[in-house]
C-alpha positions as protocol buffer text, in pm:
chain_id: "A"
residue {
  index: 1
  type: MET
  ca { x: 0 y: 0 z: 0 }
}
residue {
  index: 2
  type: LYS
  ca { x: 133 y: 341 z: -99 }
}
residue {
  index: 3
  type: VAL
  ca { x: 83 y: 615 z: 162 }
}
residue {
  index: 4
  type: THR
  ca { x: 133 y: 981 z: 80 }
}
residue {
  index: 5
  type: VAL
  ca { x: 183 y: 1204 z: 384 }
}
residue {
  index: 6
  type: VAL
  ca { x: 117 y: 1575 z: 344 }
}
residue {
  index: 7
  type: SER
  ca { x: 90 y: 1876 z: 573 }
}
residue {
  index: 8
  type: ARG
  ca { x: -230 y: 2079 z: 606 }
}
residue {
  index: 9
  type: SER
  ca { x: -92 y: 2319 z: 345 }
}
residue {
  index: 10
  type: GLY
  ca { x: -51 y: 2028 z: 103 }
}
residue {
  index: 11
  type: ARG
  ca { x: 330 y: 2005 z: 124 }
}
residue {
  index: 12
  type: GLU
  ca { x: 466 y: 1651 z: 114 }
}
residue {
  index: 13
  type: VAL
  ca { x: 608 y: 1567 z: 458 }
}
residue {
  index: 14
  type: VAL
  ca { x: 770 y: 1234 z: 368 }
}
residue {
  index: 15
  type: LYS
  ca { x: 940 y: 1264 z: 32 }
}
residue {
  index: 16
  type: GLY
  ca { x: 835 y: 987 z: -204 }
}
residue {
  index: 17
  type: GLY
  ca { x: 571 y: 856 z: 35 }
}
residue {
  index: 18
  type: LEU
  ca { x: 575 y: 529 z: 226 }
}
residue {
  index: 19
  type: GLU
  ca { x: 521 y: 166 z: 130 }
}
residue {
  index: 20
  type: LEU
  ca { x: 334 y: -37 z: 393 }
}
residue {
  index: 21
  type: ASN
  ca { x: 181 y: -383 z: 386 }
}
residue {
  index: 22
  type: ASP
  ca { x: -194 y: -421 z: 352 }
}
residue {
  index: 23
  type: SER
  ca { x: -240 y: -519 z: 719 }
}
residue {
  index: 24
  type: ALA
  ca { x: -67 y: -204 z: 851 }
}
residue {
  index: 25
  type: THR
  ca { x: -248 y: 5 z: 1112 }
}
residue {
  index: 26
  type: ALA
  ca { x: -241 y: 379 z: 1173 }
}
residue {
  index: 27
  type: ALA
  ca { x: 8 y: 309 z: 1454 }
}
residue {
  index: 28
  type: ASP
  ca { x: 238 y: 135 z: 1204 }
}
residue {
  index: 29
  type: LEU
  ca { x: 212 y: 440 z: 981 }
}
residue {
  index: 30
  type: GLN
  ca { x: 307 y: 668 z: 1270 }
}
residue {
  index: 31
  type: GLN
  ca { x: 615 y: 457 z: 1339 }
}
residue {
  index: 32
  type: ALA
  ca { x: 710 y: 463 z: 972 }
}
residue {
  index: 33
  type: ILE
  ca { x: 676 y: 843 z: 961 }
}
residue {
  index: 34
  type: HIS
  ca { x: 891 y: 873 z: 1272 }
}
residue {
  index: 35
  type: LYS
  ca { x: 1156 y: 649 z: 1120 }
}
residue {
  index: 36
  type: ARG
  ca { x: 1177 y: 871 z: 814 }
}
residue {
  index: 37
  type: THR
  ca { x: 1146 y: 1213 z: 980 }
}
residue {
  index: 38
  type: LYS
  ca { x: 1280 y: 1165 z: 1341 }
}
residue {
  index: 39
  type: LYS
  ca { x: 1119 y: 1493 z: 1451 }
}
residue {
  index: 40
  type: PHE
  ca { x: 764 y: 1362 z: 1432 }
}
residue {
  index: 41
  type: TYR
  ca { x: 750 y: 1092 z: 1698 }
}
residue {
  index: 42
  type: PRO
  ca { x: 410 y: 915 z: 1719 }
}
residue {
  index: 43
  type: SER
  ca { x: 258 y: 1118 z: 2005 }
}
residue {
  index: 44
  type: ARG
  ca { x: 341 y: 1436 z: 1816 }
}
residue {
  index: 45
  type: GLN
  ca { x: 139 y: 1327 z: 1513 }
}
residue {
  index: 46
  type: ARG
  ca { x: -229 y: 1375 z: 1437 }
}
residue {
  index: 47
  type: LEU
  ca { x: -327 y: 1190 z: 1120 }
}
residue {
  index: 48
  type: THR
  ca { x: -648 y: 1269 z: 935 }
}
residue {
  index: 49
  type: LEU
  ca { x: -803 y: 1208 z: 596 }
}
residue {
  index: 50
  type: PRO
  ca { x: -789 y: 1509 z: 361 }
}
residue {
  index: 51
  type: LEU
  ca { x: -1106 y: 1711 z: 316 }
}
residue {
  index: 52
  type: PRO
  ca { x: -1235 y: 1803 z: -31 }
}
residue {
  index: 53
  type: PRO
  ca { x: -1174 y: 2172 z: -117 }
}
residue {
  index: 54
  type: GLY
  ca { x: -1439 y: 2405 z: 26 }
}
residue {
  index: 55
  type: LEU
  ca { x: -1571 y: 2150 z: 278 }
}
residue {
  index: 56
  type: LYS
  ca { x: -1556 y: 2280 z: 635 }
}
residue {
  index: 57
  type: GLU
  ca { x: -1649 y: 1967 z: 827 }
}
residue {
  index: 58
  type: LYS
  ca { x: -1419 y: 1811 z: 1084 }
}
residue {
  index: 59
  type: PRO
  ca { x: -1174 y: 1569 z: 919 }
}
residue {
  index: 60
  type: VAL
  ca { x: -1175 y: 1197 z: 1000 }
}
residue {
  index: 61
  type: VAL
  ca { x: -901 y: 1120 z: 1253 }
}
residue {
  index: 62
  type: LEU
  ca { x: -718 y: 791 z: 1198 }
}
residue {
  index: 63
  type: HIS
  ca { x: -748 y: 563 z: 1502 }
}
residue {
  index: 64
  type: TYR
  ca { x: -411 y: 416 z: 1583 }
}
residue {
  index: 65
  type: ARG
  ca { x: -546 y: 60 z: 1619 }
}
residue {
  index: 66
  type: LYS
  ca { x: -750 y: 64 z: 1301 }
}
residue {
  index: 67
  type: ALA
  ca { x: -617 y: -83 z: 976 }
}
residue {
  index: 68
  type: LEU
  ca { x: -528 y: 168 z: 707 }
}
residue {
  index: 69
  type: LYS
  ca { x: -712 y: -48 z: 456 }
}
residue {
  index: 70
  type: SER
  ca { x: -1040 y: 49 z: 623 }
}
residue {
  index: 71
  type: TYR
  ca { x: -979 y: 412 z: 524 }
}
residue {
  index: 72
  type: VAL
  ca { x: -891 y: 334 z: 161 }
}
residue {
  index: 73
  type: GLU
  ca { x: -1148 y: 369 z: -115 }
}
residue {
  index: 74
  type: GLU
  ca { x: -1265 y: 47 z: -276 }
}
residue {
  index: 75
  type: ASN
  ca { x: -1031 y: -97 z: -544 }
}
residue {
  index: 76
  type: SER
  ca { x: -753 y: 142 z: -441 }
}
residue {
  index: 77
  type: ASP
  ca { x: -410 y: 54 z: -307 }
}
residue {
  index: 78
  type: SER
  ca { x: -304 y: 405 z: -206 }
}
residue {
  index: 79
  type: ILE
  ca { x: -406 y: 663 z: 49 }
}
residue {
  index: 80
  type: THR
  ca { x: -323 y: 1023 z: 131 }
}
residue {
  index: 81
  type: VAL
  ca { x: -316 y: 1133 z: 493 }
}
residue {
  index: 82
  type: VAL
  ca { x: -272 y: 1477 z: 646 }
}
residue {
  index: 83
  type: LEU
  ca { x: -17 y: 1513 z: 925 }
}
residue {
  index: 84
  type: LYS
  ca { x: -67 y: 1784 z: 1186 }
}
residue {
  index: 85
  type: ASP
  ca { x: 232 y: 1856 z: 1408 }
}
residue {
  index: 86
  type: LEU
  ca { x: 103 y: 1870 z: 1766 }
}
residue {
  index: 87
  type: GLY
  ca { x: 432 y: 2013 z: 1888 }
}
residue {
  index: 88
  type: PRO
  ca { x: 657 y: 1883 z: 2169 }
}
residue {
  index: 89
  type: GLN
  ca { x: 469 y: 1648 z: 2401 }
}
residue {
  index: 90
  type: VAL
  ca { x: 498 y: 1535 z: 2762 }
}
residue {
  index: 91
  type: SER
  ca { x: 319 y: 1255 z: 2944 }
}
residue {
  index: 92
  type: TYR
  ca { x: 11 y: 1346 z: 3147 }
}
residue {
  index: 93
  type: ARG
  ca { x: 180 y: 1216 z: 3458 }
}
residue {
  index: 94
  type: THR
  ca { x: 464 y: 1463 z: 3403 }
}
residue {
  index: 95
  type: LEU
  ca { x: 215 y: 1745 z: 3344 }
}
residue {
  index: 96
  type: PHE
  ca { x: 11 y: 1672 z: 3656 }
}
residue {
  index: 97
  type: PHE
  ca { x: 316 y: 1615 z: 3875 }
}
residue {
  index: 98
  type: TRP
  ca { x: 462 y: 1959 z: 3800 }
}
residue {
  index: 99
  type: GLU
  ca { x: 134 y: 2145 z: 3833 }
}
residue {
  index: 100
  type: TYR
  ca { x: 62 y: 1985 z: 4173 }
}
residue {
  index: 101
  type: VAL
  ca { x: 411 y: 1982 z: 4323 }
}
residue {
  index: 102
  type: GLY
  ca { x: 431 y: 2363 z: 4310 }
}
residue {
  index: 103
  type: PRO
  ca { x: 138 y: 2433 z: 4547 }
}
residue {
  index: 104
  type: LEU
  ca { x: 249 y: 2143 z: 4768 }
}
residue {
  index: 105
  type: PHE
  ca { x: 585 y: 2307 z: 4840 }
}
residue {
  index: 106
  type: LEU
  ca { x: 501 y: 2675 z: 4799 }
}
residue {
  index: 107
  type: TYR
  ca { x: 225 y: 2682 z: 5060 }
}
residue {
  index: 108
  type: PRO
  ca { x: 448 y: 2564 z: 5351 }
}
residue {
  index: 109
  type: VAL
  ca { x: 701 y: 2838 z: 5263 }
}
residue {
  index: 110
  type: PHE
  ca { x: 447 y: 3101 z: 5374 }
}
residue {
  index: 111
  type: TYR
  ca { x: 371 y: 2904 z: 5690 }
}
residue {
  index: 112
  type: PHE
  ca { x: 722 y: 2813 z: 5810 }
}
residue {
  index: 113
  type: PHE
  ca { x: 944 y: 3095 z: 5685 }
}
residue {
  index: 114
  type: PRO
  ca { x: 946 y: 3470 z: 5767 }
}
residue {
  index: 115
  type: VAL
  ca { x: 853 y: 3574 z: 5414 }
}
residue {
  index: 116
  type: TYR
  ca { x: 631 y: 3858 z: 5538 }
}
residue {
  index: 117
  type: ARG
  ca { x: 936 y: 4057 z: 5644 }
}
residue {
  index: 118
  type: TYR
  ca { x: 1011 y: 4101 z: 5276 }
}
residue {
  index: 119
  type: PHE
  ca { x: 663 y: 4255 z: 5236 }
}
residue {
  index: 120
  type: GLY
  ca { x: 732 y: 4514 z: 5504 }
}
residue {
  index: 121
  type: TYR
  ca { x: 572 y: 4347 z: 5807 }
}
residue {
  index: 122
  type: LYS
  ca { x: 805 y: 4374 z: 6109 }
}
residue {
  index: 123
  type: GLY
  ca { x: 572 y: 4270 z: 6392 }
}
residue {
  index: 124
  type: GLU
  ca { x: 555 y: 3941 z: 6578 }
}
residue {
  index: 125
  type: ARG
  ca { x: 363 y: 3665 z: 6405 }
}
residue {
  index: 126
  type: ILE
  ca { x: 124 y: 3442 z: 6597 }
}
residue {
  index: 127
  type: ILE
  ca { x: 19 y: 3118 z: 6426 }
}
residue {
  index: 128
  type: HIS
  ca { x: -346 y: 3028 z: 6490 }
}
residue {
  index: 129
  type: PRO
  ca { x: -468 y: 2665 z: 6501 }
}
residue {
  index: 130
  type: GLY
  ca { x: -680 y: 2725 z: 6192 }
}
residue {
  index: 131
  type: GLN
  ca { x: -368 y: 2818 z: 5994 }
}
residue {
  index: 132
  type: THR
  ca { x: -198 y: 2496 z: 6101 }
}
residue {
  index: 133
  type: TYR
  ca { x: -500 y: 2283 z: 6009 }
}
residue {
  index: 134
  type: ALA
  ca { x: -520 y: 2467 z: 5676 }
}
residue {
  index: 135
  type: LEU
  ca { x: -158 y: 2368 z: 5608 }
}
residue {
  index: 136
  type: TYR
  ca { x: -235 y: 2001 z: 5681 }
}
residue {
  index: 137
  type: TYR
  ca { x: -550 y: 2011 z: 5469 }
}
residue {
  index: 138
  type: TRP
  ca { x: -373 y: 2181 z: 5177 }
}
residue {
  index: 139
  type: CYS
  ca { x: -73 y: 1949 z: 5176 }
}
residue {
  index: 140
  type: PHE
  ca { x: -293 y: 1640 z: 5209 }
}
residue {
  index: 141
  type: HIS
  ca { x: -495 y: 1751 z: 4907 }
}
residue {
  index: 142
  type: TYR
  ca { x: -199 y: 1801 z: 4674 }
}
residue {
  index: 143
  type: PHE
  ca { x: -13 y: 1496 z: 4800 }
}
residue {
  index: 144
  type: LYS
  ca { x: -330 y: 1295 z: 4728 }
}
residue {
  index: 145
  type: ARG
  ca { x: -346 y: 1443 z: 4379 }
}
residue {
  index: 146
  type: ILE
  ca { x: 14 y: 1344 z: 4304 }
}
residue {
  index: 147
  type: MET
  ca { x: -40 y: 990 z: 4436 }
}
residue {
  index: 148
  type: GLU
  ca { x: -357 y: 958 z: 4226 }
}
residue {
  index: 149
  type: THR
  ca { x: -165 y: 1073 z: 3920 }
}
residue {
  index: 150
  type: PHE
  ca { x: 84 y: 787 z: 3949 }
}
residue {
  index: 151
  type: PHE
  ca { x: -125 y: 510 z: 4103 }
}
residue {
  index: 152
  type: VAL
  ca { x: -495 y: 572 z: 4024 }
}
residue {
  index: 153
  type: HIS
  ca { x: -558 y: 766 z: 3703 }
}
residue {
  index: 154
  type: ARG
  ca { x: -563 y: 598 z: 3364 }
}
residue {
  index: 155
  type: PHE
  ca { x: -529 y: 835 z: 3072 }
}
residue {
  index: 156
  type: SER
  ca { x: -704 y: 799 z: 2737 }
}
residue {
  index: 157
  type: HIS
  ca { x: -437 y: 1018 z: 2574 }
}
residue {
  index: 158
  type: ALA
  ca { x: -73 y: 935 z: 2634 }
}
residue {
  index: 159
  type: THR
  ca { x: 62 y: 1287 z: 2609 }
}
residue {
  index: 160
  type: SER
  ca { x: -18 y: 1657 z: 2632 }
}
residue {
  index: 161
  type: PRO
  ca { x: 147 y: 1957 z: 2460 }
}
residue {
  index: 162
  type: LEU
  ca { x: 454 y: 2081 z: 2645 }
}
residue {
  index: 163
  type: SER
  ca { x: 305 y: 2431 z: 2649 }
}
residue {
  index: 164
  type: ASN
  ca { x: 33 y: 2305 z: 2886 }
}
residue {
  index: 165
  type: VAL
  ca { x: 296 y: 2246 z: 3154 }
}
residue {
  index: 166
  type: PHE
  ca { x: 378 y: 2618 z: 3165 }
}
residue {
  index: 167
  type: ARG
  ca { x: 13 y: 2723 z: 3146 }
}
residue {
  index: 168
  type: ASN
  ca { x: -106 y: 2484 z: 3417 }
}
residue {
  index: 169
  type: CYS
  ca { x: 189 y: 2555 z: 3645 }
}
residue {
  index: 170
  type: ALA
  ca { x: 122 y: 2928 z: 3614 }
}
residue {
  index: 171
  type: TYR
  ca { x: -239 y: 2868 z: 3720 }
}
residue {
  index: 172
  type: TYR
  ca { x: -176 y: 2635 z: 4015 }
}
residue {
  index: 173
  type: TRP
  ca { x: 146 y: 2790 z: 4143 }
}
residue {
  index: 174
  type: SER
  ca { x: 18 y: 3148 z: 4133 }
}
residue {
  index: 175
  type: PHE
  ca { x: -313 y: 3063 z: 4302 }
}
residue {
  index: 176
  type: GLY
  ca { x: -129 y: 2850 z: 4559 }
}
residue {
  index: 177
  type: SER
  ca { x: 95 y: 3143 z: 4651 }
}
residue {
  index: 178
  type: TYR
  ca { x: -196 y: 3388 z: 4643 }
}
residue {
  index: 179
  type: ILE
  ca { x: -402 y: 3183 z: 4890 }
}
residue {
  index: 180
  type: ALA
  ca { x: -105 y: 3089 z: 5110 }
}
residue {
  index: 181
  type: TYR
  ca { x: -7 y: 3454 z: 5143 }
}
residue {
  index: 182
  type: TYR
  ca { x: -343 y: 3555 z: 5291 }
}
residue {
  index: 183
  type: VAL
  ca { x: -421 y: 3247 z: 5500 }
}
residue {
  index: 184
  type: ASN
  ca { x: -79 y: 3262 z: 5670 }
}
residue {
  index: 185
  type: HIS
  ca { x: -55 y: 3641 z: 5698 }
}
residue {
  index: 186
  type: PRO
  ca { x: 34 y: 3775 z: 6047 }
}
residue {
  index: 187
  type: LEU
  ca { x: -279 y: 3995 z: 6038 }
}
residue {
  index: 188
  type: TYR
  ca { x: -505 y: 3703 z: 5945 }
}
residue {
  index: 189
  type: THR
  ca { x: -821 y: 3683 z: 6157 }
}
residue {
  index: 190
  type: PRO
  ca { x: -934 y: 3321 z: 6213 }
}
residue {
  index: 191
  type: VAL
  ca { x: -1297 y: 3211 z: 6204 }
}
residue {
  index: 192
  type: SER
  ca { x: -1471 y: 3062 z: 6507 }
}
residue {
  index: 193
  type: ASP
  ca { x: -1363 y: 2720 z: 6626 }
}
residue {
  index: 194
  type: LEU
  ca { x: -1701 y: 2570 z: 6530 }
}
residue {
  index: 195
  type: GLN
  ca { x: -1690 y: 2714 z: 6177 }
}
residue {
  index: 196
  type: MET
  ca { x: -1335 y: 2587 z: 6132 }
}
residue {
  index: 197
  type: LYS
  ca { x: -1432 y: 2233 z: 6238 }
}
residue {
  index: 198
  type: ILE
  ca { x: -1739 y: 2230 z: 6014 }
}
residue {
  index: 199
  type: GLY
  ca { x: -1541 y: 2355 z: 5714 }
}
residue {
  index: 200
  type: PHE
  ca { x: -1247 y: 2118 z: 5747 }
}
residue {
  index: 201
  type: GLY
  ca { x: -1470 y: 1825 z: 5841 }
}
residue {
  index: 202
  type: PHE
  ca { x: -1693 y: 1877 z: 5538 }
}
residue {
  index: 203
  type: GLY
  ca { x: -1392 y: 1934 z: 5314 }
}
residue {
  index: 204
  type: LEU
  ca { x: -1215 y: 1620 z: 5432 }
}
residue {
  index: 205
  type: LEU
  ca { x: -1528 y: 1412 z: 5368 }
}
residue {
  index: 206
  type: CYS
  ca { x: -1535 y: 1555 z: 5014 }
}
residue {
  index: 207
  type: GLN
  ca { x: -1165 y: 1476 z: 4963 }
}
residue {
  index: 208
  type: ILE
  ca { x: -1224 y: 1112 z: 5053 }
}
residue {
  index: 209
  type: SER
  ca { x: -1531 y: 1103 z: 4828 }
}
residue {
  index: 210
  type: ASN
  ca { x: -1327 y: 1257 z: 4548 }
}
residue {
  index: 211
  type: PHE
  ca { x: -1068 y: 981 z: 4581 }
}
residue {
  index: 212
  type: TYR
  ca { x: -1339 y: 715 z: 4558 }
}
residue {
  index: 213
  type: CYS
  ca { x: -1484 y: 884 z: 4248 }
}
residue {
  index: 214
  type: HIS
  ca { x: -1142 y: 863 z: 4084 }
}
residue {
  index: 215
  type: VAL
  ca { x: -1121 y: 493 z: 4168 }
}
residue {
  index: 216
  type: LEU
  ca { x: -1459 y: 434 z: 4000 }
}
residue {
  index: 217
  type: LEU
  ca { x: -1347 y: 625 z: 3690 }
}
residue {
  index: 218
  type: ARG
  ca { x: -1024 y: 426 z: 3680 }
}
residue {
  index: 219
  type: ASN
  ca { x: -1222 y: 103 z: 3664 }
}
residue {
  index: 220
  type: LEU
  ca { x: -1395 y: 223 z: 3346 }
}
residue {
  index: 221
  type: ARG
  ca { x: -1065 y: 199 z: 3156 }
}
residue {
  index: 222
  type: SER
  ca { x: -828 y: -87 z: 3086 }
}
residue {
  index: 223
  type: PRO
  ca { x: -468 y: -60 z: 3214 }
}
residue {
  index: 224
  type: ASP
  ca { x: -352 y: 84 z: 2880 }
}
residue {
  index: 225
  type: GLY
  ca { x: -606 y: 367 z: 2909 }
}
residue {
  index: 226
  type: ASN
  ca { x: -847 y: 229 z: 2651 }
}
residue {
  index: 227
  type: GLY
  ca { x: -1207 y: 128 z: 2687 }
}
residue {
  index: 228
  type: GLY
  ca { x: -1387 y: 415 z: 2518 }
}
residue {
  index: 229
  type: TYR
  ca { x: -1662 y: 619 z: 2677 }
}
residue {
  index: 230
  type: GLN
  ca { x: -1878 y: 437 z: 2929 }
}
residue {
  index: 231
  type: ILE
  ca { x: -2159 y: 546 z: 3157 }
}
residue {
  index: 232
  type: PRO
  ca { x: -2007 y: 597 z: 3504 }
}
residue {
  index: 233
  type: ARG
  ca { x: -2209 y: 427 z: 3774 }
}
residue {
  index: 234
  type: GLY
  ca { x: -2199 y: 384 z: 4148 }
}
residue {
  index: 235
  type: PHE
  ca { x: -2177 y: 616 z: 4447 }
}
residue {
  index: 236
  type: LEU
  ca { x: -2244 y: 982 z: 4353 }
}
residue {
  index: 237
  type: PHE
  ca { x: -2226 y: 899 z: 3982 }
}
residue {
  index: 238
  type: ASN
  ca { x: -2578 y: 760 z: 4010 }
}
residue {
  index: 239
  type: ILE
  ca { x: -2709 y: 1115 z: 4049 }
}
residue {
  index: 240
  type: VAL
  ca { x: -2434 y: 1339 z: 3904 }
}
residue {
  index: 241
  type: THR
  ca { x: -2252 y: 1301 z: 3571 }
}
residue {
  index: 242
  type: CYS
  ca { x: -1926 y: 1455 z: 3695 }
}
residue {
  index: 243
  type: ALA
  ca { x: -1923 y: 1359 z: 4062 }
}
residue {
  index: 244
  type: ASN
  ca { x: -1543 y: 1389 z: 4063 }
}
residue {
  index: 245
  type: TYR
  ca { x: -1572 y: 1761 z: 3980 }
}
residue {
  index: 246
  type: THR
  ca { x: -1858 y: 1805 z: 4228 }
}
residue {
  index: 247
  type: THR
  ca { x: -1653 y: 1669 z: 4518 }
}
residue {
  index: 248
  type: GLU
  ca { x: -1352 y: 1873 z: 4404 }
}
residue {
  index: 249
  type: ILE
  ca { x: -1555 y: 2194 z: 4418 }
}
residue {
  index: 250
  type: TYR
  ca { x: -1714 y: 2114 z: 4752 }
}
residue {
  index: 251
  type: GLN
  ca { x: -1381 y: 2025 z: 4912 }
}
residue {
  index: 252
  type: TRP
  ca { x: -1255 y: 2375 z: 4828 }
}
residue {
  index: 253
  type: LEU
  ca { x: -1580 y: 2517 z: 4961 }
}
residue {
  index: 254
  type: GLY
  ca { x: -1505 y: 2341 z: 5290 }
}
residue {
  index: 255
  type: PHE
  ca { x: -1154 y: 2486 z: 5292 }
}
residue {
  index: 256
  type: ASN
  ca { x: -1292 y: 2836 z: 5239 }
}
residue {
  index: 257
  type: ILE
  ca { x: -1557 y: 2798 z: 5510 }
}
residue {
  index: 258
  type: ALA
  ca { x: -1275 y: 2710 z: 5750 }
}
residue {
  index: 259
  type: THR
  ca { x: -1030 y: 2983 z: 5638 }
}
residue {
  index: 260
  type: GLN
  ca { x: -1254 y: 3261 z: 5503 }
}
residue {
  index: 261
  type: THR
  ca { x: -1028 y: 3459 z: 5267 }
}
residue {
  index: 262
  type: VAL
  ca { x: -1108 y: 3652 z: 4950 }
}
residue {
  index: 263
  type: ALA
  ca { x: -818 y: 3477 z: 4774 }
}
residue {
  index: 264
  type: GLY
  ca { x: -965 y: 3137 z: 4852 }
}
residue {
  index: 265
  type: TYR
  ca { x: -1309 y: 3230 z: 4722 }
}
residue {
  index: 266
  type: VAL
  ca { x: -1162 y: 3380 z: 4404 }
}
residue {
  index: 267
  type: PHE
  ca { x: -988 y: 3047 z: 4341 }
}
residue {
  index: 268
  type: LEU
  ca { x: -1314 y: 2861 z: 4415 }
}
residue {
  index: 269
  type: VAL
  ca { x: -1508 y: 3070 z: 4161 }
}
residue {
  index: 270
  type: VAL
  ca { x: -1244 y: 3032 z: 3889 }
}
residue {
  index: 271
  type: ALA
  ca { x: -1203 y: 2658 z: 3947 }
}
residue {
  index: 272
  type: THR
  ca { x: -1581 y: 2607 z: 3954 }
}
residue {
  index: 273
  type: SER
  ca { x: -1627 y: 2788 z: 3622 }
}
residue {
  index: 274
  type: ILE
  ca { x: -1352 y: 2579 z: 3457 }
}
residue {
  index: 275
  type: MET
  ca { x: -1485 y: 2246 z: 3587 }
}
residue {
  index: 276
  type: THR
  ca { x: -1843 y: 2342 z: 3501 }
}
residue {
  index: 277
  type: ASN
  ca { x: -1743 y: 2391 z: 3136 }
}
residue {
  index: 278
  type: TRP
  ca { x: -1568 y: 2052 z: 3138 }
}
residue {
  index: 279
  type: ALA
  ca { x: -1871 y: 1888 z: 3300 }
}
residue {
  index: 280
  type: LEU
  ca { x: -2119 y: 2037 z: 3052 }
}
residue {
  index: 281
  type: ALA
  ca { x: -1908 y: 1918 z: 2760 }
}
residue {
  index: 282
  type: LYS
  ca { x: -1879 y: 1566 z: 2904 }
}
residue {
  index: 283
  type: HIS
  ca { x: -2251 y: 1551 z: 2983 }
}
residue {
  index: 284
  type: ARG
  ca { x: -2341 y: 1650 z: 2627 }
}
residue {
  index: 285
  type: ARG
  ca { x: -2095 y: 1397 z: 2487 }
}
residue {
  index: 286
  type: LEU
  ca { x: -2229 y: 1109 z: 2698 }
}
residue {
  index: 287
  type: LYS
  ca { x: -2592 y: 1194 z: 2615 }
}
residue {
  index: 288
  type: LYS
  ca { x: -2506 y: 1200 z: 2245 }
}
residue {
  index: 289
  type: LEU
  ca { x: -2319 y: 869 z: 2257 }
}
residue {
  index: 290
  type: PHE
  ca { x: -2578 y: 690 z: 2470 }
}
residue {
  index: 291
  type: ASP
  ca { x: -2896 y: 797 z: 2293 }
}
residue {
  index: 292
  type: GLY
  ca { x: -3092 y: 472 z: 2332 }
}
residue {
  index: 293
  type: LYS
  ca { x: -3088 y: 402 z: 1957 }
}
residue {
  index: 294
  type: ASP
  ca { x: -2960 y: 99 z: 1763 }
}
residue {
  index: 295
  type: GLY
  ca { x: -2911 y: -104 z: 2081 }
}
residue {
  index: 296
  type: ARG
  ca { x: -2715 y: 162 z: 2265 }
}
residue {
  index: 297
  type: PRO
  ca { x: -2818 y: 229 z: 2625 }
}
residue {
  index: 298
  type: LYS
  ca { x: -2990 y: 557 z: 2701 }
}
residue {
  index: 299
  type: TYR
  ca { x: -2803 y: 791 z: 2929 }
}
residue {
  index: 300
  type: PRO
  ca { x: -2997 y: 827 z: 3258 }
}
residue {
  index: 301
  type: ARG
  ca { x: -3136 y: 1156 z: 3380 }
}
residue {
  index: 302
  type: ARG
  ca { x: -2875 y: 1313 z: 3609 }
}
residue {
  index: 303
  type: TRP
  ca { x: -2749 y: 1642 z: 3742 }
}
residue {
  index: 304
  type: VAL
  ca { x: -2446 y: 1766 z: 3550 }
}
residue {
  index: 305
  type: ILE
  ca { x: -2219 y: 1883 z: 3831 }
}
residue {
  index: 306
  type: LEU
  ca { x: -2381 y: 2089 z: 4108 }
}
residue {
  index: 307
  type: PRO
  ca { x: -2708 y: 1959 z: 4251 }
}
residue {
  index: 308
  type: PRO
  ca { x: -2961 y: 2113 z: 4282 }
}
residue {
  index: 309
  type: PHE
  ca { x: -2852 y: 2401 z: 4055 }
}
residue {
  index: 310
  type: LEU
  ca { x: -2697 y: 2238 z: 3748 }
}
């Protein structure tokens, strides 16, 4: 089988094309392209079928496990594919590790070290119990996230663009410093003991629930990350499509009830808006896939992310 590989502008990427056997898959093609070009390793490639001129539909993406022959027109022994360069890639575990390790280590800096002297505060600093419990809560959360990254999560995509590391680190590291600065400030006024216990108790319950949600999602995928979309079931997933996001939001609500800072609530609002968009997109996708037609199950009626509001 003759395979012609072109860029989106129509330029030939692999001079002279490639010769593959008839049983070759899209993954075999990716390896062959990498062997000829070096720069374009498989996770950096996105292979699609070319669109006719003037057509603005989404192109067909070649599935790496599917045989190339299934994409070839009848009675043809050649195919043209379009290669999009996705840019330098990193594994999702690398991405998540770096975005979580920043807040994990930056927050204790504001608690243990006299950083406020550099901001002009010369007075004596008294550490309140709520600030200490906030440190434990914060560090437990991000340590849990790192452990889940390596031992719980299964990823459907092997890699992410390298640029996402810088973007995500900027988000998590800056918000981590922003919140740590105000919660640990010498002029910080703690909430009542009862409010602190309610907030941290509720938040800790949500953290444990969040971990269990991640375990349930893990079981929907095979060890190699495959398995396709499935209807999540069990625990809070029986009533909420994205119970993992719901518990994530509520655990930060608990933290803010216990610490009561503007910085913390700003982070809560931003994080909630981001996860709500993700949840809406996933809910729409699952309802479209599981429409109850042609033998497919019908997606059950559920809240999207935040009962009883959404």
